[in-house]
Short mmCIF file of C-alpha atoms in Angstrom, two decimals:
data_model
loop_
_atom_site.label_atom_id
_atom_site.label_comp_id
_atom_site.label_asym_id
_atom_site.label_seq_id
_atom_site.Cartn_x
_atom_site.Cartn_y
_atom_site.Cartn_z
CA UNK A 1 134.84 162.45 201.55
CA UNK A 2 135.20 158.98 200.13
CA UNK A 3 138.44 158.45 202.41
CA UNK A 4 136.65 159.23 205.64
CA UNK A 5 133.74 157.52 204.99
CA UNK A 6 135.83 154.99 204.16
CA UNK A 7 138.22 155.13 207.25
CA UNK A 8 135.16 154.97 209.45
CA UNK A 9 133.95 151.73 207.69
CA UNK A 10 136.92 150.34 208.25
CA UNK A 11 136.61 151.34 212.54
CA UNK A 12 133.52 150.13 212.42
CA UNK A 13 134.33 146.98 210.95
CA UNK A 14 137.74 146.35 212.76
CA UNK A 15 137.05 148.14 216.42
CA UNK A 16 133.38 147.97 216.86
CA UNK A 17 132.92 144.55 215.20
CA UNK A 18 130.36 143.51 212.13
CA UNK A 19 126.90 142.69 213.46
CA UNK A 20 127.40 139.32 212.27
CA UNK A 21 129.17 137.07 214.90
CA UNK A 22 132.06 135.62 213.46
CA UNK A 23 133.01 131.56 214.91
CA UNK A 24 135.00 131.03 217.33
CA UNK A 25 137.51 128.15 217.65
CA UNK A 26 136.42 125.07 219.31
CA UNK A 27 138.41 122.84 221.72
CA UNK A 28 140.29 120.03 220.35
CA UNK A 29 137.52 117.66 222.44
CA UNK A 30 134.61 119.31 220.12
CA UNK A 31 135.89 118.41 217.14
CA UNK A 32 135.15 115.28 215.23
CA UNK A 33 137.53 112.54 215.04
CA UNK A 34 138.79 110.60 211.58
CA UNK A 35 136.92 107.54 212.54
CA UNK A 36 133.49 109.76 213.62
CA UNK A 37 133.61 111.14 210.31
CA UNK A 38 134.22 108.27 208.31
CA UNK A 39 131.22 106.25 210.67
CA UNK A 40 129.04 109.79 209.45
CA UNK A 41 130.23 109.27 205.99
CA UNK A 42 129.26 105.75 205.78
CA UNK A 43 126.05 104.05 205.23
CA UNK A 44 124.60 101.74 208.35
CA UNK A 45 125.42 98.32 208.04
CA UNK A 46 121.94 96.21 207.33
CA UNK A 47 121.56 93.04 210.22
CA UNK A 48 121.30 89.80 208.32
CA UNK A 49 117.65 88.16 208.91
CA UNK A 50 118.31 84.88 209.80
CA UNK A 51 118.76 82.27 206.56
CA UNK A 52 114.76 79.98 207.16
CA UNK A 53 116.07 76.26 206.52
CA UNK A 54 114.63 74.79 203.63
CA UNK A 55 111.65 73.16 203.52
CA UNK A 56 111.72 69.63 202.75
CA UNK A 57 109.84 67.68 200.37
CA UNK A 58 106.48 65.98 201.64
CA UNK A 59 107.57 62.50 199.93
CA UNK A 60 110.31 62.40 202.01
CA UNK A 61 108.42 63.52 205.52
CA UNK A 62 106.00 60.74 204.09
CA UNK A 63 108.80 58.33 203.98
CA UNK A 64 109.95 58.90 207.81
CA UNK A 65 106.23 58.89 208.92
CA UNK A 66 105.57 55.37 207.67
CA UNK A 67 109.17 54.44 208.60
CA UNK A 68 108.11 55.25 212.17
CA UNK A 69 104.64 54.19 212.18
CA UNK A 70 106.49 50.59 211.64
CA UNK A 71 108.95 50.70 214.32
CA UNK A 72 106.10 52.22 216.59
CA UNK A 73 103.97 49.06 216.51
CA UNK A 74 106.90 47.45 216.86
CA UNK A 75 107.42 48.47 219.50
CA UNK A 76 104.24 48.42 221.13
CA UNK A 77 104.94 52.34 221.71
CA UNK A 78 101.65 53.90 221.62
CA UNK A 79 103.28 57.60 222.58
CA UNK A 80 105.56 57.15 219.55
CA UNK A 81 102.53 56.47 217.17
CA UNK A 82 100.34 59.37 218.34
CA UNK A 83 103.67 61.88 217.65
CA UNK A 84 103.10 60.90 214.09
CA UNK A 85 99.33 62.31 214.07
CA UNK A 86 98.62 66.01 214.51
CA UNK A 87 96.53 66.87 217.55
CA UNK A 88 93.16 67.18 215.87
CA UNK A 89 93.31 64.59 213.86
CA UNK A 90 90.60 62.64 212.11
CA UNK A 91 90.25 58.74 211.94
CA UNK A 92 87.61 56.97 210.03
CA UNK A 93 86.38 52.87 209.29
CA UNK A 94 83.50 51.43 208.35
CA UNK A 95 82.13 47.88 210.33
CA UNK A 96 79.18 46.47 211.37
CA UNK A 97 77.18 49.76 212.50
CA UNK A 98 78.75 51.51 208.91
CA UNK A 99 80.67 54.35 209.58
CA UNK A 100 82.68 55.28 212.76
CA UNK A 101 84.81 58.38 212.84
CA UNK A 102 86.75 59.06 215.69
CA UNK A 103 89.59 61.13 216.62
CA UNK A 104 93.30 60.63 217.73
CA UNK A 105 93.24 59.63 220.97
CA UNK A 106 90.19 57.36 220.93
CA UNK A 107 92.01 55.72 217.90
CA UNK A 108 94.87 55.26 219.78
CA UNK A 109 93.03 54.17 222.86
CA UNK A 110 91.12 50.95 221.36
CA UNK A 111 94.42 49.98 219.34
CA UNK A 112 96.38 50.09 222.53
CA UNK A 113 93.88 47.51 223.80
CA UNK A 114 94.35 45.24 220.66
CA UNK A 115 98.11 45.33 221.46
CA UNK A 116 97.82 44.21 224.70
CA UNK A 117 96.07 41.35 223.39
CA UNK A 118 99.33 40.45 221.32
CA UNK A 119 102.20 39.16 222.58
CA UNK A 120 104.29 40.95 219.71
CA UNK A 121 103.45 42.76 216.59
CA UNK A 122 104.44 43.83 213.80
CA UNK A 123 103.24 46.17 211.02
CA UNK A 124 104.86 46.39 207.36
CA UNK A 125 103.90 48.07 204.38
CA UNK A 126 103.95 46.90 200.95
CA UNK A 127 103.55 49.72 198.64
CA UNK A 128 102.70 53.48 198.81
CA UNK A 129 101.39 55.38 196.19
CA UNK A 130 101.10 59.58 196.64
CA UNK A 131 99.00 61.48 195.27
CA UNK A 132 100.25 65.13 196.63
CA UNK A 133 98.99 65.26 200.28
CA UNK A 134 97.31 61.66 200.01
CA UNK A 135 99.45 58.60 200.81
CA UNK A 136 97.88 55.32 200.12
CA UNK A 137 99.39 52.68 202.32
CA UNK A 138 98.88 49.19 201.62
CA UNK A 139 99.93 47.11 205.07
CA UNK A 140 100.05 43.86 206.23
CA UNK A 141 100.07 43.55 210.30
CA UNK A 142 101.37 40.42 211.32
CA UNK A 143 101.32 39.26 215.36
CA UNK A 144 101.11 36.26 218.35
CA UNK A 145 98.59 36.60 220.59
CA UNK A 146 99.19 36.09 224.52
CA UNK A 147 97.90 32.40 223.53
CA UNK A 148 100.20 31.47 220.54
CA UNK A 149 97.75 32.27 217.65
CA UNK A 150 99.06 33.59 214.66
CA UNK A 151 97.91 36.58 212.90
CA UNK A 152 98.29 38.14 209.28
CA UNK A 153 95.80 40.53 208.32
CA UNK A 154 96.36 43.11 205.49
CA UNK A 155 94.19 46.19 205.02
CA UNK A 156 94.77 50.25 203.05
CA UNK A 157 95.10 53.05 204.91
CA UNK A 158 94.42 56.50 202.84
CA UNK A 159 95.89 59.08 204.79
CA UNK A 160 96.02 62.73 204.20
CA UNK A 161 99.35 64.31 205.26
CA UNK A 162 99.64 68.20 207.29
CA UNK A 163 103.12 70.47 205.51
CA UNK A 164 105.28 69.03 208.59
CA UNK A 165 104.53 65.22 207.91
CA UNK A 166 102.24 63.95 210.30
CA UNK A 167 98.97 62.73 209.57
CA UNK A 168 96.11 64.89 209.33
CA UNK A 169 93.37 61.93 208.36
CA UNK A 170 93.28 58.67 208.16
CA UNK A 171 90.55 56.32 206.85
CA UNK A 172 91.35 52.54 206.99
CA UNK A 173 89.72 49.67 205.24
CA UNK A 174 90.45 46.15 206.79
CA UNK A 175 88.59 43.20 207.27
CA UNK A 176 87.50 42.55 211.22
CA UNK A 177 85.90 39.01 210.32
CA UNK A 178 89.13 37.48 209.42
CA UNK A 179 91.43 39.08 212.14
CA UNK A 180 88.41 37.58 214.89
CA UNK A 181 89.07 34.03 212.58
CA UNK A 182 92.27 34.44 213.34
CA UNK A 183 92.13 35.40 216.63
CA UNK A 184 89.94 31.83 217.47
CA UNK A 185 86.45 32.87 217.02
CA UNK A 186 85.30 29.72 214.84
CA UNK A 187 81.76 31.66 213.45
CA UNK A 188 83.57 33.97 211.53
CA UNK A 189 84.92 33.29 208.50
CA UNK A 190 88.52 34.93 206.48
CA UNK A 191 91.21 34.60 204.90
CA UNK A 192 94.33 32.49 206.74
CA UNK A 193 97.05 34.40 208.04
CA UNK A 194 99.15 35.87 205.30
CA UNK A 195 103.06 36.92 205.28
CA UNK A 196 104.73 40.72 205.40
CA UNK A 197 105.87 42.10 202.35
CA UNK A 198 109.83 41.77 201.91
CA UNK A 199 109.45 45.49 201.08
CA UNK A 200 107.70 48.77 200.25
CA UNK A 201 107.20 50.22 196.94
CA UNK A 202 107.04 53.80 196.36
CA UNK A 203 104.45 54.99 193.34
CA UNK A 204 104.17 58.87 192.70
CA UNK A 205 101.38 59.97 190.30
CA UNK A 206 103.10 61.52 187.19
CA UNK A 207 99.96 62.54 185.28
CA UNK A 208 101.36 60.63 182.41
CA UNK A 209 99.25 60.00 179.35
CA UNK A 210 99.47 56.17 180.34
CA UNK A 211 98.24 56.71 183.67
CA UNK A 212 94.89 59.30 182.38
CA UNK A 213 94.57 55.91 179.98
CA UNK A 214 94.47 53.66 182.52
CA UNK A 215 91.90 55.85 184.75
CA UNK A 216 89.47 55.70 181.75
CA UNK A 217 89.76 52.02 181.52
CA UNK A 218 88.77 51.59 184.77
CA UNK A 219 85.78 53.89 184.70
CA UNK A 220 84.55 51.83 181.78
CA UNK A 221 84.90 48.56 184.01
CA UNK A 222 82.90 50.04 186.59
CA UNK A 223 80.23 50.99 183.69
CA UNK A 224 79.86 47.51 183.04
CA UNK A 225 79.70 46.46 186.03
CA UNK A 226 76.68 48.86 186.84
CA UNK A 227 75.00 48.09 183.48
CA UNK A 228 75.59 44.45 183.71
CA UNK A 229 77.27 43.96 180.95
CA UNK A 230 79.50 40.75 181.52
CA UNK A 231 80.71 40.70 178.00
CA UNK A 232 82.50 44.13 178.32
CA UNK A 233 83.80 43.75 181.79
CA UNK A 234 85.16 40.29 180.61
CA UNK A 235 86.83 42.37 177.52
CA UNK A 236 88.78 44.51 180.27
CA UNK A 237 90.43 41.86 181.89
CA UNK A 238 93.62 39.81 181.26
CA UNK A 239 93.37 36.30 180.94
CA UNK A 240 95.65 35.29 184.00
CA UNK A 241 94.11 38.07 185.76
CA UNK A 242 93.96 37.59 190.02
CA UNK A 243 90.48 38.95 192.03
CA UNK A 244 91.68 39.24 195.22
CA UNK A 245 89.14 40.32 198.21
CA UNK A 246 90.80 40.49 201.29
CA UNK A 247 87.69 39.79 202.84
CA UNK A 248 86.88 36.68 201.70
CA UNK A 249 88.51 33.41 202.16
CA UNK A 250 90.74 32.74 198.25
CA UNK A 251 91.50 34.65 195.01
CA UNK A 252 89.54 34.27 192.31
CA UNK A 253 91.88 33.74 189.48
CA UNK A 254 91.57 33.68 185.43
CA UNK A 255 89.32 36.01 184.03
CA UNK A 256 86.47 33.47 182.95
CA UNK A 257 86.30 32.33 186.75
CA UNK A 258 86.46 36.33 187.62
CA UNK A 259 83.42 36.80 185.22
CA UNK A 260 80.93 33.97 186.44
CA UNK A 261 82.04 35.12 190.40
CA UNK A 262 80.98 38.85 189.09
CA UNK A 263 77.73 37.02 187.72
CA UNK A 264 76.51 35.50 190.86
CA UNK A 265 77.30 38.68 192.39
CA UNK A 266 74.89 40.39 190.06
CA UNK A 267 72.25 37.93 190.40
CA UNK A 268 72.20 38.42 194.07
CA UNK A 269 72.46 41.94 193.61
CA UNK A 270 70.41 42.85 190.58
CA UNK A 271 69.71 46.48 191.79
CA UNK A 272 73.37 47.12 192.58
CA UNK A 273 74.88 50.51 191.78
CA UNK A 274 78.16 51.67 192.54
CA UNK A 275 79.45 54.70 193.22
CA UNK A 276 83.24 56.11 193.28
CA UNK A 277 84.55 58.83 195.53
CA UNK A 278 88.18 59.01 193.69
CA UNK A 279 90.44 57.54 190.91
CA UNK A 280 93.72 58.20 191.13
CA UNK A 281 96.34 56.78 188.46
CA UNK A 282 99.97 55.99 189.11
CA UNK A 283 102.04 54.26 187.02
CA UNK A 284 100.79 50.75 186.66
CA UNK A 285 97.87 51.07 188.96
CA UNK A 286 95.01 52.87 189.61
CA UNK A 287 93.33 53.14 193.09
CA UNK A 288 89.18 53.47 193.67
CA UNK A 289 87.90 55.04 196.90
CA UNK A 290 84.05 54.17 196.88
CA UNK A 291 81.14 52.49 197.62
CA UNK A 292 78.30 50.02 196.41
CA UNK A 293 74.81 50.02 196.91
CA UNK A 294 72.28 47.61 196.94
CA UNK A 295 69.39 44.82 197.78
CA UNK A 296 70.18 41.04 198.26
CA UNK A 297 67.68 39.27 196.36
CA UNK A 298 69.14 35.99 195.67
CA UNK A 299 71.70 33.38 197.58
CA UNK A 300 75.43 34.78 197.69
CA UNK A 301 77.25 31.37 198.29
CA UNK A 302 76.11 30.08 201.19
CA UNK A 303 74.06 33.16 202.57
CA UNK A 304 70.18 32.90 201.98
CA UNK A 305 68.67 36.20 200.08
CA UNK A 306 67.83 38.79 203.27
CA UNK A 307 65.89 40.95 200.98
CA UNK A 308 67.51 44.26 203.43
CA UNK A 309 69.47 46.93 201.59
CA UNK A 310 72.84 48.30 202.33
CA UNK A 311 75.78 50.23 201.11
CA UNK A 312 79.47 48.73 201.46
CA UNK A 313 82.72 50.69 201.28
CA UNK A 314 85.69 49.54 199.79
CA UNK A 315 89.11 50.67 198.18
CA UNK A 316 89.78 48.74 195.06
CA UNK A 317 93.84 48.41 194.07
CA UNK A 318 93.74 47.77 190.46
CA UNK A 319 97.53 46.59 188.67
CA UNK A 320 97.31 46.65 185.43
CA UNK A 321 99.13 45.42 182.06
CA UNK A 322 99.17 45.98 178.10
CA UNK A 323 95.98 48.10 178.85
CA UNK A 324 94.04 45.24 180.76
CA UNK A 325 93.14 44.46 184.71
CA UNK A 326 95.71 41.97 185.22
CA UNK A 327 94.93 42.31 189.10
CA UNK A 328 92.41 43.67 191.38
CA UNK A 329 92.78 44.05 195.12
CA UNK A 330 89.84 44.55 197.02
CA UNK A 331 89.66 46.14 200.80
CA UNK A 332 86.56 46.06 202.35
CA UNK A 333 84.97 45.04 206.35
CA UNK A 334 83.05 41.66 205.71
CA UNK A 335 81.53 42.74 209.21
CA UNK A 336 79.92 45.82 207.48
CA UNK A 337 78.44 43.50 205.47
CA UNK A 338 77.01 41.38 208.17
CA UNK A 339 75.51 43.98 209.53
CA UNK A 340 73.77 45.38 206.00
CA UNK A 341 72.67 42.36 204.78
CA UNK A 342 72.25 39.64 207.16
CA UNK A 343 70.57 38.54 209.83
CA UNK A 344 71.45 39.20 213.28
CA UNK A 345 73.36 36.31 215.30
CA UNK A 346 71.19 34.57 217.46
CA UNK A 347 71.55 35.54 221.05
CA UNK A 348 73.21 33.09 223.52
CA UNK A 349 71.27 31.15 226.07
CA UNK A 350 71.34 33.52 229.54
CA UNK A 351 72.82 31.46 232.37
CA UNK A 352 70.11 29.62 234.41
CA UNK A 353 69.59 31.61 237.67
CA UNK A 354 68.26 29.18 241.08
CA UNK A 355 64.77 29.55 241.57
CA UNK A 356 64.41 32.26 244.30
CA UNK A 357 61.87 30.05 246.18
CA UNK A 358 64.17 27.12 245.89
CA UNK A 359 65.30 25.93 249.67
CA UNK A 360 69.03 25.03 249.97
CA UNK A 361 69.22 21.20 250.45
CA UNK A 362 71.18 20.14 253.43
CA UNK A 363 74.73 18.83 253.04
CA UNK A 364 75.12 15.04 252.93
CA UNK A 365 77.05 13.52 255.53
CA UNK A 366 79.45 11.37 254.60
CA UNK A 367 79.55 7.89 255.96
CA UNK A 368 82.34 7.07 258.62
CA UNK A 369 85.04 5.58 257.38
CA UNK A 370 85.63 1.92 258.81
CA UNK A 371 88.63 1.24 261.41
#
């Protein structure tokens, strides 16, 4: 029984077929080549992102901005300048009304009127010192007017810088009384023209010990000078030490001279209070953004007391040596001054107008010439 039941499992298997389909042979063109299965085998190939250049330093975008800023007035190439300003930008100064701000193209607009004015220009700075984003530029612009005057103003531009360079705000401090001296107008009164820098000096802010020393030593100057105390301010300063306000006509120089100009100052002043906005301290010198406030009571030189009260802004460049002010650059806009403190001009005399009754008078007649 086990050989026939056997036998018929083995028809069933070989003549009838299993119930399972067994595979079939494919054609050659089914089958997967040697380089299909090796592609199958291995792992897609990633797609390199591209590389992002690398991003260069701000001091040396800085560098290139200035660099063009000087061959742009130069030039007289107003386009070139405004490429060095981001679109939005912000421009600030402070003159007779106090503060102005403005924006890019309304900067650019009133200094393309001052160039056409000139019959060349030039503008060179002297020294930058950075402070991360904030470049303080110290300038002198030097020019001939269309009628052979000679110009050399200097002023400070602080100017806060975007990632790709250009400027993002700028607020300058200059003095518009002596560049209208300059330019002819004899009521004004400034400084003489004065020379471009042979070259620029670079300061970075290291947050040194010396330069956090410094900054106090400073502060404490302007504490005596808000508490009045001469003796102190005196103690602070070198004894060749240079006071030199760009917006007034000569330096004051030595420090006992420096102390009885500070005195009159205070007696004309005796409510004045200052105020500062920033300190920054970088190697040698320390740079005040700020402002002063207060009433003239007494005679300033040859100004009368006005009795009106103002505020005055001004960036303050101090340099200093062994621990003491050995010099002090002031930039401030005498004209904002003017307009605190004094007086307004007197108006001019309107043109006489004809009386409108007035008949016209009939033309003489010349006598005939004799023959």
């Amino acid at each position: 029984m086990r050989k026939i039941s056997s036998a018929i499992c083995l028809f069933l298997l070989v003549g009838c077929g299993s119930s399972e389909q067994q595979p079939q042979a494919s054609d050659a063109a089914d089958q997967p080549s040697a380089t299909d299965a090796a592609q199958a085998a291995s792992p897609p190939v990633a797609t390199a992102e591209p590389v992002a250049a690398p991003k260069r330093p701000l001091a040396e975008l800085i560098k290139e901005n200035v660099a063009g800023s000087e061959a742009a007035w130069g030039a007289k190439d107003i386009k070139k300048l405004g490429a060095l300003y981001t679109q939005d930008a912000g421009f600030a100064t402070w003159g007779m009304t106090g503060a102005k701000e403005e924006k890019g193209p309304e900067m650019l607009k009133g200094l393309e009127g001052f160039w056409a004015a000139l019959a060349e220009v030039k503008l060179k700075t002297g020294r930058v010192i950075q402070s991360n984003d904030l470049a303080i530029s110290e300038w002198v612009v030097t020019a001939t007017t269309q009628d052979k005057k000679t110009l050399g103003v200097s002023g400070v531009s602080l100017m806060w810088f975007a990632d790709d360079g250009r400027v993002k705000r700028e607020q300058l401090y200059m003095d518009e009384q002596t560049t209208g001296m300059q330019m002819g107008e004899k009521s004004l009164r400034g400084r003489a023209p004065i020379s471009a820098p042979a070259s620029t000096e670079w300061v970075t802010v290291g947050n040194t010990a010396d330069e956090k020393k410094n900054v106090e030593t400073i502060k404490a100057l302007y504490g005596a000078l808000d508490k009045k105390d001469t003796k102190a301010f005196e103690g602070m300063l070198a004894d060749d030490a240079v006071f030199s306000d760009m917006a007034r006509p000569e330096d004051v120089k030595g420090k006992a001279k420096i102390k009885d100009d500070f005195g009159k100052f205070s007696k004309a002043f005796p409510d004045l209070k200052l105020e500062t906005k920033q300190v920054i301290g970088a190697g040698k010198y320390v740079v005040v953004e700020g402002s002063w406030t207060g009433t003239m009571q007494g005679q300033l030189g040859p100004l009368k007391a006005s009795k009106k009260n103002g505020t005055i802004h001004f960036v303050d460049v101090f340099e200093l040596k062994d621990g003491k002010v050995a010099k002090l650059t002031t930039y401030s806009n005498g004209a904002e001054f003017a307009g605190a403190f004094l007086p307004p001009p007197p108006a001019k005399p309107a043109a006489k107008e004809p009386a409108k009754d007035a008949k016209p008078q009939p033309a003489t007649k010349e006598p005939a010439a004799k023959k």
